[in-house]
Amino acid sequence: MDNNTKIPVHVSIIMDGNGRWARERGQERVFGHKKGIGSVRASLQAAAEAGVKYLSLYAFSEENWNRPQEEVDYLMKLMFQAISDEVEELMRNGVRFRVLGNRARLNPVLLDAIRSLEETTRDNTTIDLIIFLSYSGRWDIFQAARKMALEYLSRPDGAAEIEAMNDPALFSRYLVTDGIPDPDLIIRTSGEQRLSNYLLWQGAYSEFVFVDKMWPDFGKEDFFAALSEFASRDRRYGKVK
């Protein structure tokens, strides 16, 4: 890429199309999920090479728990195996690993593996890899509102403090993404053009790039192409330039 290209600080990807990719090849949906791990590695490599500081991936939504139990079980096992396999690679490349979402729904074995990898990589500074697991935008906003209400209503003048608030940014502190910059760019694969209940608050001013390829076919060149498209955009945030 051109060194003068505008590089987004945070790129987020809705990894869509694994199941359809597998069916087109006469395989079970889980085959597509397994092949999609290669696209995760390729995207992480491309992001690090380009100087992106945060790469987040929508891996499993709250709604995905309604999928067939066999597929859900496989996805959880695949996540556990991927964590086990990638420790040395993440450390070698300075990747900080984090998982955000409704952790209460994750099984204890996977949760322990996640906590261990987060602790192992916490001091890495090249790039943050954030996996959204058991996550949805509405759930995030709801849990944030509940957390905020409980905190303020426990104070003597909490209700008055809430009524006097006029800065929406204060609410962001209660989202699971607290301390992480909002995504500058959201990429979605498979040709679908919707958010699917993902980062509804955080994506308010994100640029979107929709890619026709299914996730298992998404490679480094596609990531760089999305960055080039982002660089061509004029971001005004509602202002006039």
PDB file of N, CA and C in Angstrom, residues 72-170:
ATOM      1  N   VAL A  72     -23.331 -24.990  17.177  1.00  0.00           N
ATOM      2  CA  VAL A  72     -22.859 -24.148  18.278  1.00  0.00           C
ATOM      3  C   VAL A  72     -21.720 -24.830  19.015  1.00  0.00           C
ATOM      4  N   ASP A  73     -21.888 -26.116  19.315  1.00  0.00           N
ATOM      5  CA  ASP A  73     -20.843 -26.864  20.016  1.00  0.00           C
ATOM      6  C   ASP A  73     -19.549 -26.880  19.215  1.00  0.00           C
ATOM      7  N   TYR A  74     -19.672 -27.052  17.897  1.00  0.00           N
ATOM      8  CA  TYR A  74     -18.475 -27.080  17.054  1.00  0.00           C
ATOM      9  C   TYR A  74     -17.776 -25.730  17.062  1.00  0.00           C
ATOM     10  N   LEU A  75     -18.547 -24.662  16.978  1.00  0.00           N
ATOM     11  CA  LEU A  75     -17.959 -23.323  16.967  1.00  0.00           C
ATOM     12  C   LEU A  75     -17.215 -23.030  18.265  1.00  0.00           C
ATOM     13  N   MET A  76     -17.763 -23.452  19.381  1.00  0.00           N
ATOM     14  CA  MET A  76     -17.097 -23.237  20.659  1.00  0.00           C
ATOM     15  C   MET A  76     -15.802 -24.052  20.743  1.00  0.00           C
ATOM     16  N   LYS A  77     -15.837 -25.297  20.254  1.00  0.00           N
ATOM     17  CA  LYS A  77     -14.632 -26.127  20.233  1.00  0.00           C
ATOM     18  C   LYS A  77     -13.588 -25.539  19.288  1.00  0.00           C
ATOM     19  N   LEU A  78     -14.061 -24.992  18.157  1.00  0.00           N
ATOM     20  CA  LEU A  78     -13.149 -24.386  17.189  1.00  0.00           C
ATOM     21  C   LEU A  78     -12.473 -23.161  17.787  1.00  0.00           C
ATOM     22  N   MET A  79     -13.224 -22.372  18.531  1.00  0.00           N
ATOM     23  CA  MET A  79     -12.656 -21.202  19.190  1.00  0.00           C
ATOM     24  C   MET A  79     -11.593 -21.623  20.207  1.00  0.00           C
ATOM     25  N   PHE A  80     -11.896 -22.653  20.989  1.00  0.00           N
ATOM     26  CA  PHE A  80     -10.943 -23.140  21.972  1.00  0.00           C
ATOM     27  C   PHE A  80      -9.668 -23.636  21.297  1.00  0.00           C
ATOM     28  N   GLN A  81      -9.823 -24.390  20.210  1.00  0.00           N
ATOM     29  CA  GLN A  81      -8.658 -24.923  19.512  1.00  0.00           C
ATOM     30  C   GLN A  81      -7.830 -23.815  18.891  1.00  0.00           C
ATOM     31  N   ALA A  82      -8.502 -22.821  18.318  1.00  0.00           N
ATOM     32  CA  ALA A  82      -7.798 -21.699  17.701  1.00  0.00           C
ATOM     33  C   ALA A  82      -6.973 -20.942  18.736  1.00  0.00           C
ATOM     34  N   ILE A  83      -7.543 -20.753  19.933  1.00  0.00           N
ATOM     35  CA  ILE A  83      -6.817 -20.078  21.010  1.00  0.00           C
ATOM     36  C   ILE A  83      -5.570 -20.876  21.377  1.00  0.00           C
ATOM     37  N   SER A  84      -5.743 -22.185  21.507  1.00  0.00           N
ATOM     38  CA  SER A  84      -4.620 -23.052  21.879  1.00  0.00           C
ATOM     39  C   SER A  84      -3.516 -23.034  20.831  1.00  0.00           C
ATOM     40  N   ASP A  85      -3.914 -22.956  19.558  1.00  0.00           N
ATOM     41  CA  ASP A  85      -2.946 -23.044  18.467  1.00  0.00           C
ATOM     42  C   ASP A  85      -2.197 -21.741  18.209  1.00  0.00           C
ATOM     43  N   GLU A  86      -2.767 -20.605  18.611  1.00  0.00           N
ATOM     44  CA  GLU A  86      -2.240 -19.315  18.176  1.00  0.00           C
ATOM     45  C   GLU A  86      -1.394 -18.595  19.212  1.00  0.00           C
ATOM     46  N   VAL A  87      -1.216 -19.179  20.398  1.00  0.00           N
ATOM     47  CA  VAL A  87      -0.519 -18.465  21.476  1.00  0.00           C
ATOM     48  C   VAL A  87       0.862 -17.983  21.042  1.00  0.00           C
ATOM     49  N   GLU A  88       1.687 -18.884  20.527  1.00  0.00           N
ATOM     50  CA  GLU A  88       3.059 -18.517  20.147  1.00  0.00           C
ATOM     51  C   GLU A  88       3.068 -17.477  19.033  1.00  0.00           C
ATOM     52  N   GLU A  89       2.173 -17.635  18.058  1.00  0.00           N
ATOM     53  CA  GLU A  89       2.119 -16.694  16.934  1.00  0.00           C
ATOM     54  C   GLU A  89       1.720 -15.302  17.403  1.00  0.00           C
ATOM     55  N   LEU A  90       0.738 -15.223  18.284  1.00  0.00           N
ATOM     56  CA  LEU A  90       0.309 -13.922  18.803  1.00  0.00           C
ATOM     57  C   LEU A  90       1.423 -13.247  19.593  1.00  0.00           C
ATOM     58  N   MET A  91       2.136 -14.012  20.394  1.00  0.00           N
ATOM     59  CA  MET A  91       3.230 -13.445  21.180  1.00  0.00           C
ATOM     60  C   MET A  91       4.372 -12.998  20.269  1.00  0.00           C
ATOM     61  N   ARG A  92       4.684 -13.791  19.264  1.00  0.00           N
ATOM     62  CA  ARG A  92       5.780 -13.459  18.349  1.00  0.00           C
ATOM     63  C   ARG A  92       5.491 -12.168  17.590  1.00  0.00           C
ATOM     64  N   ASN A  93       4.224 -11.898  17.299  1.00  0.00           N
ATOM     65  CA  ASN A  93       3.856 -10.731  16.506  1.00  0.00           C
ATOM     66  C   ASN A  93       3.320  -9.571  17.338  1.00  0.00           C
ATOM     67  N   GLY A  94       3.426  -9.665  18.651  1.00  0.00           N
ATOM     68  CA  GLY A  94       3.027  -8.550  19.513  1.00  0.00           C
ATOM     69  C   GLY A  94       1.549  -8.258  19.519  1.00  0.00           C
ATOM     70  N   VAL A  95       0.727  -9.306  19.413  1.00  0.00           N
ATOM     71  CA  VAL A  95      -0.726  -9.131  19.346  1.00  0.00           C
ATOM     72  C   VAL A  95      -1.334  -9.257  20.739  1.00  0.00           C
ATOM     73  N   ARG A  96      -2.123  -8.275  21.117  1.00  0.00           N
ATOM     74  CA  ARG A  96      -2.893  -8.360  22.349  1.00  0.00           C
ATOM     75  C   ARG A  96      -4.273  -8.915  22.015  1.00  0.00           C
ATOM     76  N   PHE A  97      -4.668  -9.973  22.702  1.00  0.00           N
ATOM     77  CA  PHE A  97      -5.913 -10.686  22.422  1.00  0.00           C
ATOM     78  C   PHE A  97      -6.955 -10.331  23.462  1.00  0.00           C
ATOM     79  N   ARG A  98      -8.172 -10.048  22.985  1.00  0.00           N
ATOM     80  CA  ARG A  98      -9.274  -9.756  23.907  1.00  0.00           C
ATOM     81  C   ARG A  98     -10.580 -10.334  23.364  1.00  0.00           C
ATOM     82  N   VAL A  99     -11.469 -10.722  24.261  1.00  0.00           N
ATOM     83  CA  VAL A  99     -12.801 -11.194  23.888  1.00  0.00           C
ATOM     84  C   VAL A  99     -13.828 -10.330  24.599  1.00  0.00           C
ATOM     85  N   LEU A 100     -14.795  -9.812  23.837  1.00  0.00           N
ATOM     86  CA  LEU A 100     -15.856  -8.973  24.384  1.00  0.00           C
ATOM     87  C   LEU A 100     -17.214  -9.586  24.068  1.00  0.00           C
ATOM     88  N   GLY A 101     -18.115  -9.531  25.029  1.00  0.00           N
ATOM     89  CA  GLY A 101     -19.450 -10.073  24.826  1.00  0.00           C
ATOM     90  C   GLY A 101     -20.025 -10.572  26.136  1.00  0.00           C
ATOM     91  N   ASN A 102     -21.083 -11.316  26.046  1.00  0.00           N
ATOM     92  CA  ASN A 102     -21.771 -11.840  27.212  1.00  0.00           C
ATOM     93  C   ASN A 102     -21.076 -13.121  27.679  1.00  0.00           C
ATOM     94  N   ARG A 103     -20.044 -12.962  28.460  1.00  0.00           N
ATOM     95  CA  ARG A 103     -19.220 -14.099  28.881  1.00  0.00           C
ATOM     96  C   ARG A 103     -19.986 -15.090  29.753  1.00  0.00           C
ATOM     97  N   ALA A 104     -21.074 -14.654  30.352  1.00  0.00           N
ATOM     98  CA  ALA A 104     -21.841 -15.538  31.223  1.00  0.00           C
ATOM     99  C   ALA A 104     -22.386 -16.751  30.474  1.00  0.00           C
ATOM    100  N   ARG A 105     -22.474 -16.660  29.157  1.00  0.00           N
ATOM    101  CA  ARG A 105     -23.032 -17.758  28.368  1.00  0.00           C
ATOM    102  C   ARG A 105     -21.962 -18.720  27.852  1.00  0.00           C
ATOM    103  N   LEU A 106     -20.685 -18.409  28.083  1.00  0.00           N
ATOM    104  CA  LEU A 106     -19.602 -19.264  27.598  1.00  0.00           C
ATOM    105  C   LEU A 106     -19.325 -20.380  28.594  1.00  0.00           C
ATOM    106  N   ASN A 107     -18.919 -21.541  28.053  1.00  0.00           N
ATOM    107  CA  ASN A 107     -18.634 -22.652  28.957  1.00  0.00           C
ATOM    108  C   ASN A 107     -17.320 -22.388  29.705  1.00  0.00           C
ATOM    109  N   PRO A 108     -17.183 -22.935  30.909  1.00  0.00           N
ATOM    110  CA  PRO A 108     -16.028 -22.629  31.763  1.00  0.00           C
ATOM    111  C   PRO A 108     -14.677 -22.958  31.142  1.00  0.00           C
ATOM    112  N   VAL A 109     -14.594 -24.041  30.369  1.00  0.00           N
ATOM    113  CA  VAL A 109     -13.321 -24.427  29.762  1.00  0.00           C
ATOM    114  C   VAL A 109     -12.867 -23.370  28.760  1.00  0.00           C
ATOM    115  N   LEU A 110     -13.776 -22.930  27.893  1.00  0.00           N
ATOM    116  CA  LEU A 110     -13.444 -21.891  26.921  1.00  0.00           C
ATOM    117  C   LEU A 110     -13.129 -20.589  27.630  1.00  0.00           C
ATOM    118  N   LEU A 111     -13.892 -20.262  28.656  1.00  0.00           N
ATOM    119  CA  LEU A 111     -13.681 -19.012  29.385  1.00  0.00           C
ATOM    120  C   LEU A 111     -12.310 -18.991  30.043  1.00  0.00           C
ATOM    121  N   ASP A 112     -11.887 -20.115  30.601  1.00  0.00           N
ATOM    122  CA  ASP A 112     -10.556 -20.187  31.206  1.00  0.00           C
ATOM    123  C   ASP A 112      -9.462 -19.988  30.160  1.00  0.00           C
ATOM    124  N   ALA A 113      -9.653 -20.568  28.961  1.00  0.00           N
ATOM    125  CA  ALA A 113      -8.671 -20.418  27.884  1.00  0.00           C
ATOM    126  C   ALA A 113      -8.590 -18.963  27.432  1.00  0.00           C
ATOM    127  N   ILE A 114      -9.742 -18.310  27.355  1.00  0.00           N
ATOM    128  CA  ILE A 114      -9.780 -16.898  26.969  1.00  0.00           C
ATOM    129  C   ILE A 114      -9.042 -16.041  27.996  1.00  0.00           C
ATOM    130  N   ARG A 115      -9.346 -16.245  29.252  1.00  0.00           N
ATOM    131  CA  ARG A 115      -8.694 -15.457  30.306  1.00  0.00           C
ATOM    132  C   ARG A 115      -7.194 -15.661  30.308  1.00  0.00           C
ATOM    133  N   SER A 116      -6.773 -16.893  30.087  1.00  0.00           N
ATOM    134  CA  SER A 116      -5.344 -17.203  30.079  1.00  0.00           C
ATOM    135  C   SER A 116      -4.632 -16.480  28.940  1.00  0.00           C
ATOM    136  N   LEU A 117      -5.225 -16.507  27.732  1.00  0.00           N
ATOM    137  CA  LEU A 117      -4.589 -15.852  26.591  1.00  0.00           C
ATOM    138  C   LEU A 117      -4.614 -14.339  26.738  1.00  0.00           C
ATOM    139  N   GLU A 118      -5.681 -13.803  27.287  1.00  0.00           N
ATOM    140  CA  GLU A 118      -5.732 -12.358  27.536  1.00  0.00           C
ATOM    141  C   GLU A 118      -4.625 -11.932  28.497  1.00  0.00           C
ATOM    142  N   GLU A 119      -4.413 -12.706  29.530  1.00  0.00           N
ATOM    143  CA  GLU A 119      -3.373 -12.388  30.503  1.00  0.00           C
ATOM    144  C   GLU A 119      -1.986 -12.527  29.879  1.00  0.00           C
ATOM    145  N   THR A 120      -1.785 -13.579  29.083  1.00  0.00           N
ATOM    146  CA  THR A 120      -0.489 -13.821  28.452  1.00  0.00           C
ATOM    147  C   THR A 120      -0.107 -12.701  27.500  1.00  0.00           C
ATOM    148  N   THR A 121      -1.091 -12.151  26.789  1.00  0.00           N
ATOM    149  CA  THR A 121      -0.802 -11.160  25.742  1.00  0.00           C
ATOM    150  C   THR A 121      -1.059  -9.723  26.173  1.00  0.00           C
ATOM    151  N   ARG A 122      -1.384  -9.488  27.409  1.00  0.00           N
ATOM    152  CA  ARG A 122      -1.856  -8.164  27.842  1.00  0.00           C
ATOM    153  C   ARG A 122      -0.841  -7.048  27.629  1.00  0.00           C
ATOM    154  N   ASP A 123       0.455  -7.353  27.618  1.00  0.00           N
ATOM    155  CA  ASP A 123       1.472  -6.314  27.466  1.00  0.00           C
ATOM    156  C   ASP A 123       1.943  -6.133  26.018  1.00  0.00           C
ATOM    157  N   ASN A 124       1.360  -6.884  25.086  1.00  0.00           N
ATOM    158  CA  ASN A 124       1.720  -6.731  23.666  1.00  0.00           C
ATOM    159  C   ASN A 124       1.142  -5.427  23.116  1.00  0.00           C
ATOM    160  N   THR A 125       1.881  -4.788  22.215  1.00  0.00           N
ATOM    161  CA  THR A 125       1.489  -3.437  21.802  1.00  0.00           C
ATOM    162  C   THR A 125       1.422  -3.213  20.285  1.00  0.00           C
ATOM    163  N   THR A 126       1.710  -4.239  19.481  1.00  0.00           N
ATOM    164  CA  THR A 126       1.694  -4.024  18.028  1.00  0.00           C
ATOM    165  C   THR A 126       0.282  -3.799  17.520  1.00  0.00           C
ATOM    166  N   ILE A 127      -0.654  -4.668  17.915  1.00  0.00           N
ATOM    167  CA  ILE A 127      -2.040  -4.565  17.478  1.00  0.00           C
ATOM    168  C   ILE A 127      -2.921  -5.304  18.470  1.00  0.00           C
ATOM    169  N   ASP A 128      -4.127  -4.789  18.655  1.00  0.00           N
ATOM    170  CA  ASP A 128      -5.121  -5.463  19.487  1.00  0.00           C
ATOM    171  C   ASP A 128      -6.037  -6.290  18.592  1.00  0.00           C
ATOM    172  N   LEU A 129      -6.185  -7.567  18.879  1.00  0.00           N
ATOM    173  CA  LEU A 129      -7.144  -8.432  18.195  1.00  0.00           C
ATOM    174  C   LEU A 129      -8.309  -8.652  19.146  1.00  0.00           C
ATOM    175  N   ILE A 130      -9.474  -8.155  18.763  1.00  0.00           N
ATOM    176  CA  ILE A 130     -10.656  -8.204  19.614  1.00  0.00           C
ATOM    177  C   ILE A 130     -11.684  -9.124  18.970  1.00  0.00           C
ATOM    178  N   ILE A 131     -12.089 -10.162  19.695  1.00  0.00           N
ATOM    179  CA  ILE A 131     -13.098 -11.089  19.208  1.00  0.00           C
ATOM    180  C   ILE A 131     -14.404 -10.796  19.923  1.00  0.00           C
ATOM    181  N   PHE A 132     -15.445 -10.481  19.155  1.00  0.00           N
ATOM    182  CA  PHE A 132     -16.773 -10.292  19.733  1.00  0.00           C
ATOM    183  C   PHE A 132     -17.475 -11.647  19.733  1.00  0.00           C
ATOM    184  N   LEU A 133     -17.687 -12.177  20.935  1.00  0.00           N
ATOM    185  CA  LEU A 133     -18.195 -13.524  21.114  1.00  0.00           C
ATOM    186  C   LEU A 133     -19.401 -13.482  22.044  1.00  0.00           C
ATOM    187  N   SER A 134     -20.517 -14.051  21.597  1.00  0.00           N
ATOM    188  CA  SER A 134     -21.774 -13.945  22.343  1.00  0.00           C
ATOM    189  C   SER A 134     -22.105 -12.464  22.553  1.00  0.00           C
ATOM    190  N   TYR A 135     -22.096 -11.723  21.454  1.00  0.00           N
ATOM    191  CA  TYR A 135     -22.269 -10.269  21.496  1.00  0.00           C
ATOM    192  C   TYR A 135     -23.423  -9.855  20.590  1.00  0.00           C
ATOM    193  N   SER A 136     -24.101  -8.813  20.983  1.00  0.00           N
ATOM    194  CA  SER A 136     -25.020  -8.112  20.082  1.00  0.00           C
ATOM    195  C   SER A 136     -25.075  -6.661  20.513  1.00  0.00           C
ATOM    196  N   GLY A 137     -25.362  -5.779  19.571  1.00  0.00           N
ATOM    197  CA  GLY A 137     -25.395  -4.355  19.876  1.00  0.00           C
ATOM    198  C   GLY A 137     -26.484  -3.992  20.862  1.00  0.00           C
ATOM    199  N   ARG A 138     -27.671  -4.575  20.698  1.00  0.00           N
ATOM    200  CA  ARG A 138     -28.760  -4.262  21.614  1.00  0.00           C
ATOM    201  C   ARG A 138     -28.452  -4.762  23.021  1.00  0.00           C
ATOM    202  N   TRP A 139     -27.880  -5.970  23.110  1.00  0.00           N
ATOM    203  CA  TRP A 139     -27.483  -6.484  24.425  1.00  0.00           C
ATOM    204  C   TRP A 139     -26.477  -5.543  25.072  1.00  0.00           C
ATOM    205  N   ASP A 140     -25.511  -5.050  24.309  1.00  0.00           N
ATOM    206  CA  ASP A 140     -24.471  -4.182  24.837  1.00  0.00           C
ATOM    207  C   ASP A 140     -25.068  -2.886  25.380  1.00  0.00           C
ATOM    208  N   ILE A 141     -25.967  -2.285  24.613  1.00  0.00           N
ATOM    209  CA  ILE A 141     -26.597  -1.041  25.050  1.00  0.00           C
ATOM    210  C   ILE A 141     -27.467  -1.290  26.282  1.00  0.00           C
ATOM    211  N   PHE A 142     -28.183  -2.406  26.301  1.00  0.00           N
ATOM    212  CA  PHE A 142     -29.042  -2.727  27.444  1.00  0.00           C
ATOM    213  C   PHE A 142     -28.221  -2.949  28.717  1.00  0.00           C
ATOM    214  N   GLN A 143     -27.133  -3.743  28.587  1.00  0.00           N
ATOM    215  CA  GLN A 143     -26.338  -3.996  29.798  1.00  0.00           C
ATOM    216  C   GLN A 143     -25.641  -2.727  30.277  1.00  0.00           C
ATOM    217  N   ALA A 144     -25.277  -1.858  29.327  1.00  0.00           N
ATOM    218  CA  ALA A 144     -24.647  -0.589  29.702  1.00  0.00           C
ATOM    219  C   ALA A 144     -25.636   0.314  30.436  1.00  0.00           C
ATOM    220  N   ALA A 145     -26.870   0.383  29.932  1.00  0.00           N
ATOM    221  CA  ALA A 145     -27.891   1.218  30.577  1.00  0.00           C
ATOM    222  C   ALA A 145     -28.212   0.701  31.977  1.00  0.00           C
ATOM    223  N   ARG A 146     -28.287  -0.616  32.094  1.00  0.00           N
ATOM    224  CA  ARG A 146     -28.568  -1.210  33.406  1.00  0.00           C
ATOM    225  C   ARG A 146     -27.429  -0.933  34.390  1.00  0.00           C
ATOM    226  N   LYS A 147     -26.195  -1.123  33.919  1.00  0.00           N
ATOM    227  CA  LYS A 147     -25.025  -0.890  34.771  1.00  0.00           C
ATOM    228  C   LYS A 147     -24.961   0.581  35.214  1.00  0.00           C
ATOM    229  N   MET A 148     -25.219   1.472  34.267  1.00  0.00           N
ATOM    230  CA  MET A 148     -25.170   2.900  34.582  1.00  0.00           C
ATOM    231  C   MET A 148     -26.267   3.278  35.580  1.00  0.00           C
ATOM    232  N   ALA A 149     -27.465   2.759  35.360  1.00  0.00           N
ATOM    233  CA  ALA A 149     -28.576   3.080  36.255  1.00  0.00           C
ATOM    234  C   ALA A 149     -28.306   2.576  37.664  1.00  0.00           C
ATOM    235  N   LEU A 150     -27.807   1.356  37.784  1.00  0.00           N
ATOM    236  CA  LEU A 150     -27.521   0.800  39.102  1.00  0.00           C
ATOM    237  C   LEU A 150     -26.446   1.614  39.834  1.00  0.00           C
ATOM    238  N   GLU A 151     -25.442   2.064  39.085  1.00  0.00           N
ATOM    239  CA  GLU A 151     -24.371   2.846  39.707  1.00  0.00           C
ATOM    240  C   GLU A 151     -24.891   4.183  40.218  1.00  0.00           C
ATOM    241  N   TYR A 152     -25.628   4.894  39.358  1.00  0.00           N
ATOM    242  CA  TYR A 152     -26.057   6.233  39.736  1.00  0.00           C
ATOM    243  C   TYR A 152     -27.183   6.211  40.765  1.00  0.00           C
ATOM    244  N   LEU A 153     -28.070   5.241  40.668  1.00  0.00           N
ATOM    245  CA  LEU A 153     -29.184   5.198  41.618  1.00  0.00           C
ATOM    246  C   LEU A 153     -28.755   4.766  43.007  1.00  0.00           C
ATOM    247  N   SER A 154     -27.506   4.260  43.109  1.00  0.00           N
ATOM    248  CA  SER A 154     -26.971   3.928  44.432  1.00  0.00           C
ATOM    249  C   SER A 154     -26.399   5.154  45.131  1.00  0.00           C
ATOM    250  N   ARG A 155     -26.308   6.273  44.410  1.00  0.00           N
ATOM    251  CA  ARG A 155     -25.787   7.504  44.988  1.00  0.00           C
ATOM    252  C   ARG A 155     -26.938   8.347  45.527  1.00  0.00           C
ATOM    253  N   PRO A 156     -26.689   9.154  46.543  1.00  0.00           N
ATOM    254  CA  PRO A 156     -27.761   9.991  47.113  1.00  0.00           C
ATOM    255  C   PRO A 156     -28.406  10.914  46.085  1.00  0.00           C
ATOM    256  N   ASP A 157     -27.596  11.523  45.199  1.00  0.00           N
ATOM    257  CA  ASP A 157     -28.125  12.463  44.204  1.00  0.00           C
ATOM    258  C   ASP A 157     -28.022  11.881  42.788  1.00  0.00           C
ATOM    259  N   GLY A 158     -28.027  10.555  42.697  1.00  0.00           N
ATOM    260  CA  GLY A 158     -27.808   9.911  41.407  1.00  0.00           C
ATOM    261  C   GLY A 158     -28.829  10.265  40.354  1.00  0.00           C
ATOM    262  N   ALA A 159     -30.113  10.282  40.724  1.00  0.00           N
ATOM    263  CA  ALA A 159     -31.165  10.597  39.755  1.00  0.00           C
ATOM    264  C   ALA A 159     -30.982  12.006  39.188  1.00  0.00           C
ATOM    265  N   ALA A 160     -30.620  12.950  40.046  1.00  0.00           N
ATOM    266  CA  ALA A 160     -30.401  14.329  39.595  1.00  0.00           C
ATOM    267  C   ALA A 160     -29.184  14.408  38.681  1.00  0.00           C
ATOM    268  N   GLU A 161     -28.149  13.614  38.987  1.00  0.00           N
ATOM    269  CA  GLU A 161     -26.954  13.593  38.142  1.00  0.00           C
ATOM    270  C   GLU A 161     -27.288  13.085  36.739  1.00  0.00           C
ATOM    271  N   ILE A 162     -28.102  12.047  36.678  1.00  0.00           N
ATOM    272  CA  ILE A 162     -28.497  11.507  35.369  1.00  0.00           C
ATOM    273  C   ILE A 162     -29.304  12.543  34.600  1.00  0.00           C
ATOM    274  N   GLU A 163     -30.222  13.191  35.270  1.00  0.00           N
ATOM    275  CA  GLU A 163     -31.065  14.186  34.609  1.00  0.00           C
ATOM    276  C   GLU A 163     -30.239  15.349  34.069  1.00  0.00           C
ATOM    277  N   ALA A 164     -29.142  15.677  34.757  1.00  0.00           N
ATOM    278  CA  ALA A 164     -28.314  16.814  34.349  1.00  0.00           C
ATOM    279  C   ALA A 164     -27.309  16.454  33.254  1.00  0.00           C
ATOM    280  N   MET A 165     -27.167  15.184  32.922  1.00  0.00           N
ATOM    281  CA  MET A 165     -26.181  14.768  31.926  1.00  0.00           C
ATOM    282  C   MET A 165     -26.521  15.317  30.548  1.00  0.00           C
ATOM    283  N   ASN A 166     -25.486  15.777  29.835  1.00  0.00           N
ATOM    284  CA  ASN A 166     -25.707  16.242  28.459  1.00  0.00           C
ATOM    285  C   ASN A 166     -24.603  15.783  27.512  1.00  0.00           C
ATOM    286  N   ASP A 167     -23.794  14.807  27.957  1.00  0.00           N
ATOM    287  CA  ASP A 167     -22.700  14.305  27.127  1.00  0.00           C
ATOM    288  C   ASP A 167     -22.886  12.802  26.882  1.00  0.00           C
ATOM    289  N   PRO A 168     -23.316  12.409  25.674  1.00  0.00           N
ATOM    290  CA  PRO A 168     -23.529  10.986  25.380  1.00  0.00           C
ATOM    291  C   PRO A 168     -22.277  10.140  25.560  1.00  0.00           C
ATOM    292  N   ALA A 169     -21.105  10.776  25.486  1.00  0.00           N
ATOM    293  CA  ALA A 169     -19.858  10.021  25.625  1.00  0.00           C
ATOM    294  C   ALA A 169     -19.747   9.377  27.003  1.00  0.00           C
ATOM    295  N   LEU A 170     -20.432   9.946  27.994  1.00  0.00           N
ATOM    296  CA  LEU A 170     -20.402   9.363  29.336  1.00  0.00           C
ATOM    297  C   LEU A 170     -20.981   7.953  29.334  1.00  0.00           C
TER     298      LEU A 170
END
